[in-house]
PDB file of C-alpha atoms and ligand atoms in Angstrom:
ATOM      1  CA  MET B   1      58.396  77.795  92.235  1.00 97.00           C
ATOM      2  CA  LYS B   2      57.915  75.490  95.143  1.00 98.00           C
ATOM      3  CA  ILE B   3      57.820  71.903  93.913  1.00 98.00           C
ATOM      4  CA  GLY B   4      57.017  68.758  95.879  1.00 98.00           C
ATOM      5  CA  ILE B   5      58.179  65.363  94.660  1.00 98.00           C
ATOM      6  CA  LEU B   6      56.119  62.501  96.034  1.00 98.00           C
ATOM      7  CA  SER B   7      58.545  59.627  96.374  1.00 98.00           C
ATOM      8  CA  ARG B   8      59.218  56.887  98.878  1.00 97.00           C
ATOM      9  CA  ASN B   9      62.965  57.134  98.530  1.00 96.00           C
ATOM     10  CA  LYS B  10      65.030  60.252  97.964  1.00 96.00           C
ATOM     11  CA  LYS B  11      68.011  58.182  96.846  1.00 97.00           C
ATOM     12  CA  LEU B  12      66.265  56.774  93.766  1.00 97.00           C
ATOM     13  CA  TYR B  13      67.858  57.961  90.530  1.00 97.00           C
ATOM     14  CA  SER B  14      64.632  59.449  89.139  1.00 98.00           C
ATOM     15  CA  THR B  15      63.827  61.294  92.362  1.00 98.00           C
ATOM     16  CA  ARG B  16      67.363  62.659  92.675  1.00 98.00           C
ATOM     17  CA  ARG B  17      67.523  63.786  89.060  1.00 98.00           C
ATOM     18  CA  LEU B  18      64.185  65.575  89.187  1.00 98.00           C
ATOM     19  CA  LYS B  19      65.284  67.423  92.326  1.00 98.00           C
ATOM     20  CA  GLU B  20      68.629  68.353  90.763  1.00 98.00           C
ATOM     21  CA  ALA B  21      67.001  69.525  87.545  1.00 98.00           C
ATOM     22  CA  ALA B  22      64.445  71.644  89.393  1.00 98.00           C
ATOM     23  CA  GLU B  23      67.066  73.208  91.675  1.00 98.00           C
ATOM     24  CA  ALA B  24      69.346  73.916  88.730  1.00 98.00           C
ATOM     25  CA  ARG B  25      66.475  75.925  87.249  1.00 98.00           C
ATOM     26  CA  GLY B  26      66.038  77.916  90.454  1.00 98.00           C
ATOM     27  CA  HIS B  27      63.143  76.099  92.094  1.00 98.00           C
ATOM     28  CA  GLU B  28      62.741  75.034  95.688  1.00 98.00           C
ATOM     29  CA  VAL B  29      62.168  71.303  96.082  1.00 98.00           C
ATOM     30  CA  ASP B  30      60.874  69.039  98.861  1.00 98.00           C
ATOM     31  CA  ILE B  31      60.886  65.285  98.561  1.00 98.00           C
ATOM     32  CA  ILE B  32      57.850  63.980 100.401  1.00 98.00           C
ATOM     33  CA  ASP B  33      57.485  60.347 101.433  1.00 98.00           C
ATOM     34  CA  THR B  34      54.030  59.497 100.089  1.00 97.00           C
ATOM     35  CA  LEU B  35      53.155  56.925 102.726  1.00 97.00           C
ATOM     36  CA  HIS B  36      53.986  59.344 105.548  1.00 97.00           C
ATOM     37  CA  CYS B  37      51.517  61.966 104.356  1.00 97.00           C
ATOM     38  CA  TYR B  38      48.235  62.062 106.246  1.00 96.00           C
ATOM     39  CA  MET B  39      45.207  64.239 105.945  1.00 92.00           C
ATOM     40  CA  ASP B  40      41.902  65.215 107.414  1.00 86.00           C
ATOM     41  CA  ILE B  41      39.486  64.557 104.600  1.00 83.00           C
ATOM     42  CA  THR B  42      36.521  66.113 106.374  1.00 80.00           C
ATOM     43  CA  SER B  43      38.153  69.493 106.789  1.00 76.00           C
ATOM     44  CA  SER B  44      36.660  72.268 104.670  1.00 81.00           C
ATOM     45  CA  ARG B  45      40.188  73.504 103.995  1.00 88.00           C
ATOM     46  CA  PRO B  46      42.101  70.674 102.330  1.00 90.00           C
ATOM     47  CA  VAL B  47      45.639  70.241 103.613  1.00 92.00           C
ATOM     48  CA  VAL B  48      48.244  67.512 103.683  1.00 95.00           C
ATOM     49  CA  ARG B  49      50.126  66.904 106.920  1.00 95.00           C
ATOM     50  CA  PHE B  50      53.560  65.381 107.374  1.00 96.00           C
ATOM     51  CA  LYS B  51      55.460  64.673 110.596  1.00 95.00           C
ATOM     52  CA  GLY B  52      53.174  66.831 112.716  1.00 95.00           C
ATOM     53  CA  GLU B  53      53.112  69.812 110.402  1.00 95.00           C
ATOM     54  CA  GLU B  54      50.962  71.147 107.635  1.00 94.00           C
ATOM     55  CA  LEU B  55      52.783  70.949 104.316  1.00 96.00           C
ATOM     56  CA  PRO B  56      53.201  74.242 102.491  1.00 94.00           C
ATOM     57  CA  SER B  57      51.160  75.051  99.460  1.00 92.00           C
ATOM     58  CA  TYR B  58      53.173  73.709  96.526  1.00 97.00           C
ATOM     59  CA  ASP B  59      52.942  75.247  93.079  1.00 97.00           C
ATOM     60  CA  ALA B  60      53.484  71.822  91.591  1.00 98.00           C
ATOM     61  CA  ILE B  61      53.577  68.205  92.700  1.00 98.00           C
ATOM     62  CA  ILE B  62      55.471  65.500  90.813  1.00 98.00           C
ATOM     63  CA  PRO B  63      53.925  62.184  91.810  1.00 98.00           C
ATOM     64  CA  ARG B  64      56.255  59.182  91.628  1.00 98.00           C
ATOM     65  CA  ILE B  65      53.830  56.548  92.847  1.00 96.00           C
ATOM     66  CA  GLY B  66      55.126  52.984  92.805  1.00 92.00           C
ATOM     67  CA  ALA B  67      52.744  50.228  91.702  1.00 89.00           C
ATOM     68  CA  SER B  68      52.740  48.691  95.177  1.00 90.00           C
ATOM     69  CA  ILE B  69      51.306  51.846  96.777  1.00 94.00           C
ATOM     70  CA  SER B  70      48.853  52.902  94.060  1.00 94.00           C
ATOM     71  CA  PHE B  71      45.846  52.934  96.362  1.00 95.00           C
ATOM     72  CA  TYR B  72      47.221  55.183  99.104  1.00 97.00           C
ATOM     73  CA  GLY B  73      49.435  57.115  96.696  1.00 97.00           C
ATOM     74  CA  THR B  74      46.582  58.190  94.441  1.00 97.00           C
ATOM     75  CA  ALA B  75      44.594  59.339  97.493  1.00 96.00           C
ATOM     76  CA  VAL B  76      47.522  61.568  98.493  1.00 97.00           C
ATOM     77  CA  VAL B  77      47.758  62.995  94.970  1.00 97.00           C
ATOM     78  CA  ARG B  78      43.985  63.629  95.032  1.00 96.00           C
ATOM     79  CA  GLN B  79      44.376  65.570  98.256  1.00 95.00           C
ATOM     80  CA  PHE B  80      47.127  67.715  96.723  1.00 96.00           C
ATOM     81  CA  GLU B  81      44.811  68.415  93.782  1.00 95.00           C
ATOM     82  CA  MET B  82      42.210  69.632  96.276  1.00 93.00           C
ATOM     83  CA  THR B  83      44.747  72.010  97.804  1.00 94.00           C
ATOM     84  CA  GLY B  84      45.105  73.569  94.338  1.00 94.00           C
ATOM     85  CA  SER B  85      48.660  72.406  93.603  1.00 96.00           C
ATOM     86  CA  PHE B  86      49.287  71.587  89.954  1.00 97.00           C
ATOM     87  CA  CYS B  87      49.814  67.821  89.813  1.00 97.00           C
ATOM     88  CA  VAL B  88      51.941  66.734  86.880  1.00 98.00           C
ATOM     89  CA  ASN B  89      49.908  63.545  86.613  1.00 98.00           C
ATOM     90  CA  GLU B  90      46.497  63.581  88.207  1.00 97.00           C
ATOM     91  CA  SER B  91      45.212  60.911  90.498  1.00 97.00           C
ATOM     92  CA  VAL B  92      42.504  59.695  88.113  1.00 96.00           C
ATOM     93  CA  ALA B  93      44.989  59.319  85.275  1.00 97.00           C
ATOM     94  CA  ILE B  94      47.414  57.393  87.470  1.00 97.00           C
ATOM     95  CA  SER B  95      44.645  55.021  88.592  1.00 96.00           C
ATOM     96  CA  ARG B  96      43.529  54.498  85.013  1.00 94.00           C
ATOM     97  CA  SER B  97      47.017  53.566  83.848  1.00 95.00           C
ATOM     98  CA  ARG B  98      47.570  51.217  86.801  1.00 92.00           C
ATOM     99  CA  ASP B  99      44.698  49.039  85.699  1.00 89.00           C
ATOM    100  CA  LYS B 100      45.880  47.215  82.575  1.00 88.00           C
ATOM    101  CA  LEU B 101      42.413  46.143  81.538  1.00 89.00           C
ATOM    102  CA  ARG B 102      40.913  49.574  81.979  1.00 92.00           C
ATOM    103  CA  SER B 103      43.799  51.122  80.029  1.00 94.00           C
ATOM    104  CA  MET B 104      43.473  48.688  77.157  1.00 95.00           C
ATOM    105  CA  GLN B 105      39.720  49.202  76.997  1.00 94.00           C
ATOM    106  CA  LEU B 106      40.187  52.977  76.902  1.00 96.00           C
ATOM    107  CA  LEU B 107      42.883  52.763  74.220  1.00 97.00           C
ATOM    108  CA  SER B 108      40.886  50.317  72.148  1.00 96.00           C
ATOM    109  CA  ARG B 109      37.771  52.465  72.090  1.00 96.00           C
ATOM    110  CA  LYS B 110      39.861  55.286  70.616  1.00 97.00           C
ATOM    111  CA  GLY B 111      41.302  53.059  67.915  1.00 96.00           C
ATOM    112  CA  ILE B 112      44.891  52.867  69.192  1.00 98.00           C
ATOM    113  CA  GLY B 113      46.804  49.858  67.809  1.00 97.00           C
ATOM    114  CA  LEU B 114      46.959  47.064  70.404  1.00 98.00           C
ATOM    115  CA  PRO B 115      48.014  43.431  70.321  1.00 97.00           C
ATOM    116  CA  ARG B 116      44.887  41.267  70.020  1.00 96.00           C
ATOM    117  CA  THR B 117      44.082  40.673  73.660  1.00 95.00           C
ATOM    118  CA  GLY B 118      41.575  38.666  75.603  1.00 93.00           C
ATOM    119  CA  PHE B 119      41.098  38.809  79.317  1.00 88.00           C
ATOM    120  CA  ALA B 120      39.473  36.395  81.608  1.00 83.00           C
ATOM    121  CA  HIS B 121      39.132  35.342  85.187  1.00 80.00           C
ATOM    122  CA  HIS B 122      37.540  31.951  84.881  1.00 80.00           C
ATOM    123  CA  PRO B 123      36.761  31.092  81.272  1.00 77.00           C
ATOM    124  CA  ASP B 124      34.728  27.926  80.787  1.00 85.00           C
ATOM    125  CA  ASN B 125      36.066  27.549  77.282  1.00 89.00           C
ATOM    126  CA  VAL B 126      39.845  27.986  77.347  1.00 91.00           C
ATOM    127  CA  PRO B 127      40.436  26.845  73.723  1.00 93.00           C
ATOM    128  CA  ASP B 128      38.001  29.532  72.572  1.00 94.00           C
ATOM    129  CA  LEU B 129      39.848  32.192  74.582  1.00 93.00           C
ATOM    130  CA  ILE B 130      43.058  31.203  72.780  1.00 96.00           C
ATOM    131  CA  LYS B 131      41.385  30.982  69.363  1.00 95.00           C
ATOM    132  CA  ASN B 132      39.865  34.410  69.952  1.00 93.00           C
ATOM    133  CA  VAL B 133      43.299  36.091  69.848  1.00 95.00           C
ATOM    134  CA  GLY B 134      44.440  34.144  66.796  1.00 96.00           C
ATOM    135  CA  GLY B 135      45.634  30.846  68.310  1.00 96.00           C
ATOM    136  CA  ALA B 136      49.082  29.780  69.546  1.00 96.00           C
ATOM    137  CA  PRO B 137      51.688  31.068  70.033  1.00 97.00           C
ATOM    138  CA  VAL B 138      50.189  33.400  72.628  1.00 97.00           C
ATOM    139  CA  VAL B 139      51.546  35.471  75.481  1.00 96.00           C
ATOM    140  CA  ILE B 140      49.805  34.921  78.807  1.00 95.00           C
ATOM    141  CA  LYS B 141      50.176  37.602  81.465  1.00 91.00           C
ATOM    142  CA  LEU B 142      49.279  37.788  85.081  1.00 88.00           C
ATOM    143  CA  LEU B 143      47.472  41.070  85.451  1.00 83.00           C
ATOM    144  CA  GLU B 144      49.303  42.000  88.620  1.00 75.00           C
ATOM    145  CA  GLY B 145      52.803  41.201  87.271  1.00 67.00           C
ATOM    146  CA  THR B 146      55.615  43.721  86.792  1.00 66.00           C
ATOM    147  CA  GLN B 147      59.129  43.607  85.369  1.00 70.00           C
ATOM    148  CA  GLY B 148      58.222  40.696  83.124  1.00 70.00           C
ATOM    149  CA  ILE B 149      57.368  38.351  85.989  1.00 76.00           C
ATOM    150  CA  GLY B 150      54.207  36.406  85.188  1.00 84.00           C
ATOM    151  CA  VAL B 151      54.614  36.928  81.433  1.00 91.00           C
ATOM    152  CA  VAL B 152      54.749  33.576  79.644  1.00 94.00           C
ATOM    153  CA  LEU B 153      55.112  32.699  75.982  1.00 97.00           C
ATOM    154  CA  ALA B 154      53.093  29.577  75.192  1.00 97.00           C
ATOM    155  CA  GLU B 155      54.205  28.156  71.846  1.00 96.00           C
ATOM    156  CA  THR B 156      51.411  25.606  71.440  1.00 97.00           C
ATOM    157  CA  GLU B 157      47.704  25.442  72.225  1.00 96.00           C
ATOM    158  CA  LYS B 158      48.356  22.673  74.740  1.00 97.00           C
ATOM    159  CA  THR B 159      50.953  24.705  76.662  1.00 97.00           C
ATOM    160  CA  ALA B 160      48.674  27.739  76.537  1.00 97.00           C
ATOM    161  CA  GLU B 161      45.784  25.752  77.974  1.00 95.00           C
ATOM    162  CA  ALA B 162      47.973  24.321  80.723  1.00 95.00           C
ATOM    163  CA  VAL B 163      49.355  27.736  81.722  1.00 94.00           C
ATOM    164  CA  ILE B 164      45.905  29.356  81.674  1.00 93.00           C
ATOM    165  CA  GLU B 165      44.514  26.554  83.797  1.00 91.00           C
ATOM    166  CA  ALA B 166      47.408  26.890  86.258  1.00 90.00           C
ATOM    167  CA  PHE B 167      46.817  30.642  86.602  1.00 89.00           C
ATOM    168  CA  MET B 168      43.091  30.050  86.950  1.00 87.00           C
ATOM    169  CA  GLY B 169      43.817  27.646  89.778  1.00 88.00           C
ATOM    170  CA  LEU B 170      45.546  30.533  91.554  1.00 87.00           C
ATOM    171  CA  ASN B 171      42.431  32.645  91.105  1.00 87.00           C
ATOM    172  CA  ALA B 172      44.397  35.228  89.137  1.00 86.00           C
ATOM    173  CA  ASN B 173      43.152  37.672  86.514  1.00 87.00           C
ATOM    174  CA  ILE B 174      44.902  36.966  83.255  1.00 89.00           C
ATOM    175  CA  LEU B 175      45.422  38.480  79.892  1.00 92.00           C
ATOM    176  CA  VAL B 176      45.925  36.345  76.774  1.00 95.00           C
ATOM    177  CA  GLN B 177      47.620  38.156  73.954  1.00 96.00           C
ATOM    178  CA  GLU B 178      48.659  37.609  70.389  1.00 97.00           C
ATOM    179  CA  PHE B 179      52.449  37.063  70.291  1.00 97.00           C
ATOM    180  CA  ILE B 180      54.098  39.806  68.222  1.00 97.00           C
ATOM    181  CA  LYS B 181      56.921  37.637  66.919  1.00 96.00           C
ATOM    182  CA  GLU B 182      58.201  40.220  64.449  1.00 96.00           C
ATOM    183  CA  ALA B 183      59.086  42.541  67.389  1.00 96.00           C
ATOM    184  CA  GLY B 184      62.096  40.209  67.759  1.00 94.00           C
ATOM    185  CA  GLY B 185      62.265  40.373  71.548  1.00 94.00           C
ATOM    186  CA  ALA B 186      62.432  44.177  71.512  1.00 95.00           C
ATOM    187  CA  ASP B 187      60.083  46.897  72.611  1.00 96.00           C
ATOM    188  CA  ILE B 188      60.184  50.674  72.414  1.00 98.00           C
ATOM    189  CA  ARG B 189      59.858  52.987  75.390  1.00 98.00           C
ATOM    190  CA  CYS B 190      58.592  56.410  74.365  1.00 98.00           C
ATOM    191  CA  PHE B 191      58.986  59.046  77.053  1.00 98.00           C
ATOM    192  CA  VAL B 192      56.148  61.521  76.651  1.00 98.00           C
ATOM    193  CA  VAL B 193      56.145  64.996  78.201  1.00 98.00           C
ATOM    194  CA  GLY B 194      53.074  67.104  77.419  1.00 96.00           C
ATOM    195  CA  ASP B 195      52.182  66.414  73.834  1.00 95.00           C
ATOM    196  CA  ARG B 196      55.643  65.359  72.674  1.00 98.00           C
ATOM    197  CA  VAL B 197      57.818  62.269  72.732  1.00 98.00           C
ATOM    198  CA  VAL B 198      61.006  63.796  74.183  1.00 98.00           C
ATOM    199  CA  ALA B 199      63.135  60.639  74.146  1.00 98.00           C
ATOM    200  CA  ALA B 200      62.793  57.073  72.930  1.00 98.00           C
ATOM    201  CA  MET B 201      64.795  53.911  73.387  1.00 98.00           C
ATOM    202  CA  LYS B 202      64.657  50.407  72.065  1.00 97.00           C
ATOM    203  CA  ARG B 203      65.002  47.687  74.665  1.00 96.00           C
ATOM    204  CA  GLN B 204      66.258  44.354  73.414  1.00 94.00           C
ATOM    205  CA  GLY B 205      65.833  41.186  75.420  1.00 90.00           C
ATOM    206  CA  ALA B 206      68.843  39.013  76.217  1.00 89.00           C
ATOM    207  CA  GLU B 207      69.654  36.240  73.706  1.00 88.00           C
ATOM    208  CA  GLY B 208      66.796  33.733  73.544  1.00 87.00           C
ATOM    209  CA  GLU B 209      64.484  35.913  75.684  1.00 89.00           C
ATOM    210  CA  PHE B 210      61.286  37.403  74.240  1.00 90.00           C
ATOM    211  CA  ARG B 211      60.903  39.789  77.176  1.00 91.00           C
ATOM    212  CA  SER B 212      62.907  42.963  76.812  1.00 89.00           C
ATOM    213  CA  ASN B 213      62.789  44.104  80.458  1.00 84.00           C
ATOM    214  CA  LEU B 214      66.089  45.650  81.537  1.00 78.00           C
ATOM    215  CA  HIS B 215      65.652  43.862  84.867  1.00 78.00           C
ATOM    216  CA  ARG B 216      65.819  40.609  82.913  1.00 79.00           C
ATOM    217  CA  GLY B 217      69.142  41.368  81.267  1.00 81.00           C
ATOM    218  CA  GLY B 218      67.830  43.399  78.333  1.00 85.00           C
ATOM    219  CA  SER B 219      69.830  46.303  76.903  1.00 92.00           C
ATOM    220  CA  ALA B 220      68.698  49.719  75.695  1.00 94.00           C
ATOM    221  CA  VAL B 221      69.741  51.958  72.810  1.00 95.00           C
ATOM    222  CA  LEU B 222      68.581  55.235  71.335  1.00 96.00           C
ATOM    223  CA  ILE B 223      66.087  54.779  68.514  1.00 97.00           C
ATOM    224  CA  LYS B 224      64.509  56.967  65.878  1.00 97.00           C
ATOM    225  CA  LEU B 225      60.744  56.713  65.850  1.00 98.00           C
ATOM    226  CA  THR B 226      58.501  56.752  62.817  1.00 98.00           C
ATOM    227  CA  PRO B 227      55.868  59.515  62.698  1.00 98.00           C
ATOM    228  CA  LYS B 228      53.195  56.850  63.293  1.00 98.00           C
ATOM    229  CA  GLU B 229      54.986  55.632  66.427  1.00 98.00           C
ATOM    230  CA  ARG B 230      55.290  59.177  67.747  1.00 98.00           C
ATOM    231  CA  ALA B 231      51.648  59.901  67.061  1.00 98.00           C
ATOM    232  CA  THR B 232      50.563  56.639  68.700  1.00 98.00           C
ATOM    233  CA  ALA B 233      52.573  57.326  71.865  1.00 98.00           C
ATOM    234  CA  VAL B 234      51.258  60.876  72.191  1.00 98.00           C
ATOM    235  CA  ALA B 235      47.675  59.765  71.550  1.00 98.00           C
ATOM    236  CA  ALA B 236      47.972  56.984  74.154  1.00 98.00           C
ATOM    237  CA  ALA B 237      49.298  59.445  76.773  1.00 98.00           C
ATOM    238  CA  ASN B 238      46.506  61.812  75.945  1.00 97.00           C
ATOM    239  CA  ILE B 239      43.772  59.187  76.217  1.00 97.00           C
ATOM    240  CA  MET B 240      45.109  58.151  79.619  1.00 97.00           C
ATOM    241  CA  GLY B 241      45.231  61.817  80.652  1.00 97.00           C
ATOM    242  CA  LEU B 242      48.909  61.616  81.615  1.00 97.00           C
ATOM    243  CA  ASN B 243      51.235  64.581  81.052  1.00 97.00           C
ATOM    244  CA  VAL B 244      54.400  62.647  81.809  1.00 98.00           C
ATOM    245  CA  CYS B 245      54.524  58.952  81.044  1.00 98.00           C
ATOM    246  CA  GLY B 246      56.302  56.077  79.371  1.00 98.00           C
ATOM    247  CA  VAL B 247      54.450  54.450  76.494  1.00 98.00           C
ATOM    248  CA  ASP B 248      55.702  50.978  75.592  1.00 97.00           C
ATOM    249  CA  LEU B 249      55.214  49.941  71.995  1.00 98.00           C
ATOM    250  CA  LEU B 250      55.904  46.821  69.991  1.00 98.00           C
ATOM    251  CA  ARG B 251      56.740  47.058  66.284  1.00 98.00           C
ATOM    252  CA  SER B 252      54.210  44.744  64.683  1.00 98.00           C
ATOM    253  CA  SER B 253      53.746  44.035  60.993  1.00 97.00           C
ATOM    254  CA  ARG B 254      50.594  46.171  61.075  1.00 96.00           C
ATOM    255  CA  GLY B 255      52.311  49.139  62.737  1.00 97.00           C
ATOM    256  CA  PRO B 256      52.956  50.141  66.344  1.00 98.00           C
ATOM    257  CA  VAL B 257      50.902  48.437  69.040  1.00 98.00           C
ATOM    258  CA  VAL B 258      50.753  49.744  72.606  1.00 98.00           C
ATOM    259  CA  MET B 259      51.581  47.330  75.387  1.00 96.00           C
ATOM    260  CA  GLU B 260      51.477  49.564  78.398  1.00 94.00           C
ATOM    261  CA  VAL B 261      51.397  53.174  79.584  1.00 97.00           C
ATOM    262  CA  ASN B 262      53.450  53.836  82.703  1.00 96.00           C
ATOM    263  CA  SER B 263      52.633  56.856  84.867  1.00 97.00           C
ATOM    264  CA  SER B 264      55.946  56.863  86.794  1.00 97.00           C
ATOM    265  CA  PRO B 265      58.486  56.056  84.086  1.00 97.00           C
ATOM    266  CA  GLY B 266      62.062  55.626  85.279  1.00 96.00           C
ATOM    267  CA  LEU B 267      64.585  58.234  84.163  1.00 97.00           C
ATOM    268  CA  GLU B 268      67.806  56.279  84.522  1.00 96.00           C
ATOM    269  CA  GLY B 269      67.443  53.965  81.513  1.00 95.00           C
ATOM    270  CA  ILE B 270      66.128  56.621  79.166  1.00 97.00           C
ATOM    271  CA  GLU B 271      68.679  59.296  80.105  1.00 98.00           C
ATOM    272  CA  ALA B 272      71.540  56.793  79.780  1.00 96.00           C
ATOM    273  CA  ALA B 273      70.358  55.387  76.452  1.00 97.00           C
ATOM    274  CA  THR B 274      69.542  58.727  74.829  1.00 97.00           C
ATOM    275  CA  GLY B 275      71.947  61.130  76.543  1.00 98.00           C
ATOM    276  CA  LYS B 276      69.046  63.551  76.945  1.00 98.00           C
ATOM    277  CA  ASP B 277      68.235  65.579  80.023  1.00 98.00           C
ATOM    278  CA  VAL B 278      64.695  64.270  80.314  1.00 98.00           C
ATOM    279  CA  SER B 279      64.437  65.443  83.940  1.00 98.00           C
ATOM    280  CA  ALA B 280      64.952  69.062  82.859  1.00 98.00           C
ATOM    281  CA  MET B 281      62.246  68.640  80.229  1.00 98.00           C
ATOM    282  CA  VAL B 282      59.783  67.546  82.923  1.00 98.00           C
ATOM    283  CA  ILE B 283      60.641  70.666  84.949  1.00 98.00           C
ATOM    284  CA  GLU B 284      60.293  72.886  81.865  1.00 98.00           C
ATOM    285  CA  PHE B 285      56.848  71.397  81.294  1.00 98.00           C
ATOM    286  CA  ILE B 286      55.904  72.357  84.854  1.00 98.00           C
ATOM    287  CA  GLU B 287      57.202  75.898  84.355  1.00 98.00           C
ATOM    288  CA  LYS B 288      55.010  76.315  81.288  1.00 97.00           C
ATOM    289  CA  ASN B 289      51.890  74.676  82.659  1.00 96.00           C
ATOM    290  CA  ALA B 290      51.682  74.940  86.441  1.00 94.00           C
ATOM    291  CA  GLN B 291      48.815  77.142  87.495  1.00 89.00           C
ATOM    292  CA  ARG B 292      47.006  76.960  90.790  1.00 85.00           C
ATOM    293  CA  ASN B 293      43.596  75.326  90.760  1.00 83.00           C
ATOM    294  CA  LYS B 294      44.062  74.245  87.171  1.00 76.00           C
ATOM    295  CA  ASN B 295      43.990  70.471  87.601  1.00 75.00           C
ATOM    296  CA  LYS B 296      41.421  68.931  85.315  1.00 75.00           C
ATOM    297  CA  THR B 297      39.775  66.842  88.011  1.00 72.00           C
ATOM    298  CA  GLN B 298      40.638  68.771  91.193  1.00 63.00           C
ATOM    299  CA  GLY B 299      40.198  65.671  93.309  1.00 62.00           C
ATOM    300  CA  LYS B 300      36.747  64.968  91.884  1.00 62.00           C
ATOM    301  CA  GLY B 301      37.560  61.671  90.203  1.00 60.00           C
TER     302      GLY B 301
HETATM  303  P1  LIG M   1      55.710  43.867  82.521  1.00 92.82           P
HETATM  304  O1  LIG M   1      54.707  44.973  82.676  1.00 92.82           O
HETATM  305  O2  LIG M   1      55.732  42.886  83.632  1.00 92.82           O
HETATM  306  O3  LIG M   1      57.055  44.363  82.092  1.00 92.82           O
HETATM  307  P2  LIG M   1      54.990  43.396  79.803  1.00 92.82           P
HETATM  308  O4  LIG M   1      53.585  43.180  79.411  1.00 92.82           O
HETATM  309  O5  LIG M   1      55.589  44.732  79.538  1.00 92.82           O
HETATM  310  O6  LIG M   1      55.165  42.991  81.318  1.00 92.82           O
HETATM  311  O7  LIG M   1      55.877  42.273  79.090  1.00 92.82           O
HETATM  312  C1  LIG M   1      57.273  42.136  79.311  1.00 92.82           C
HETATM  313  C2  LIG M   1      58.011  42.064  77.981  1.00 92.82           C
HETATM  314  O8  LIG M   1      57.596  40.930  77.223  1.00 92.82           O
HETATM  315  C3  LIG M   1      57.733  43.251  77.086  1.00 92.82           C
HETATM  316  O9  LIG M   1      58.601  44.331  77.376  1.00 92.82           O
HETATM  317  C4  LIG M   1      57.957  42.690  75.685  1.00 92.82           C
HETATM  318  O10 LIG M   1      59.334  42.735  75.341  1.00 92.82           O
HETATM  319  C5  LIG M   1      57.522  41.250  75.839  1.00 92.82           C
HETATM  320  N1  LIG M   1      56.120  41.084  75.399  1.00 92.82           N
HETATM  321  C6  LIG M   1      55.025  41.328  76.157  1.00 92.82           C
HETATM  322  N2  LIG M   1      53.890  41.096  75.458  1.00 92.82           N
HETATM  323  C7  LIG M   1      54.266  40.693  74.232  1.00 92.82           C
HETATM  324  C8  LIG M   1      53.538  40.311  73.055  1.00 92.82           C
HETATM  325  N3  LIG M   1      52.210  40.284  73.021  1.00 92.82           N
HETATM  326  N4  LIG M   1      54.268  39.974  71.959  1.00 92.82           N
HETATM  327  C9  LIG M   1      55.620  39.998  71.982  1.00 92.82           C
HETATM  328  N5  LIG M   1      56.359  40.333  73.058  1.00 92.82           N
HETATM  329  C10 LIG M   1      55.694  40.692  74.178  1.00 92.82           C
END
């Protein structure tokens, strides 16, 4: 097959590994810099152009769209869908997962376990917003944050109010969430491919840190999931419409709760922690499922 990987940087571990895995299985691979793709959207024959040439018709596209280029990146994926290439994750699903509020609303309406969460832009009654999720301690998150930046644990109502007011002063969208203390500063990354969790790791925050992000000094180990955790991760991926994704769970006293679904999950951490060839599993999924003109949305979303 001819596979295109949409990625800004061919040296990134995940990009390199996907290329290696695909080539090892006999496929031809191009790495395409997403931001350098351009297209004529009025043409009756959809194509994607790159450096003065029309890109070939790929059997499959693996989108690795970073959060900072979601807007342009999803438009490029949409265009590839219109050309009939099988896109591992479709544009609509990527957009859905990029919007934390939209994702949580979608997951909640299907009954997926979530931390009690309130969101607000400019609440007139801050104490009520805090009370609404069960009172302090609460976790306050900047909606646009990544890698744990803008995620604050407020131990008391007073601190919570002060932090919320500070964020409000910045005109930011915020999320106020019940603090899952029993998670013990750890979360679980489930790597979903198709309708299976193919690898899972537990990330533990550094001593005294409630955030488990590896970028913040956390460490990762292989973990065995409970059937409920597996089912929750697969259901969350399915609701988002993502074929390949990372579902982050917290172990709460009432069972697994979903924190986030990531449409471009990194491969380095998960392959190192589990020793599994997750990249090859992504390629196998493509081999089994890639058919031309078989995207669910075909650029319609
Ligand atoms: P980011 O997307 O910036 O990584 P997250 O929402 O994933 O932000 O939060 C970062 C980390 O903080 C999580 O991996 C988790 O370990 C911890 N955390 C986030 N929300 C909660 C919560 N409600 N209860 C307990 N720990 C949390």
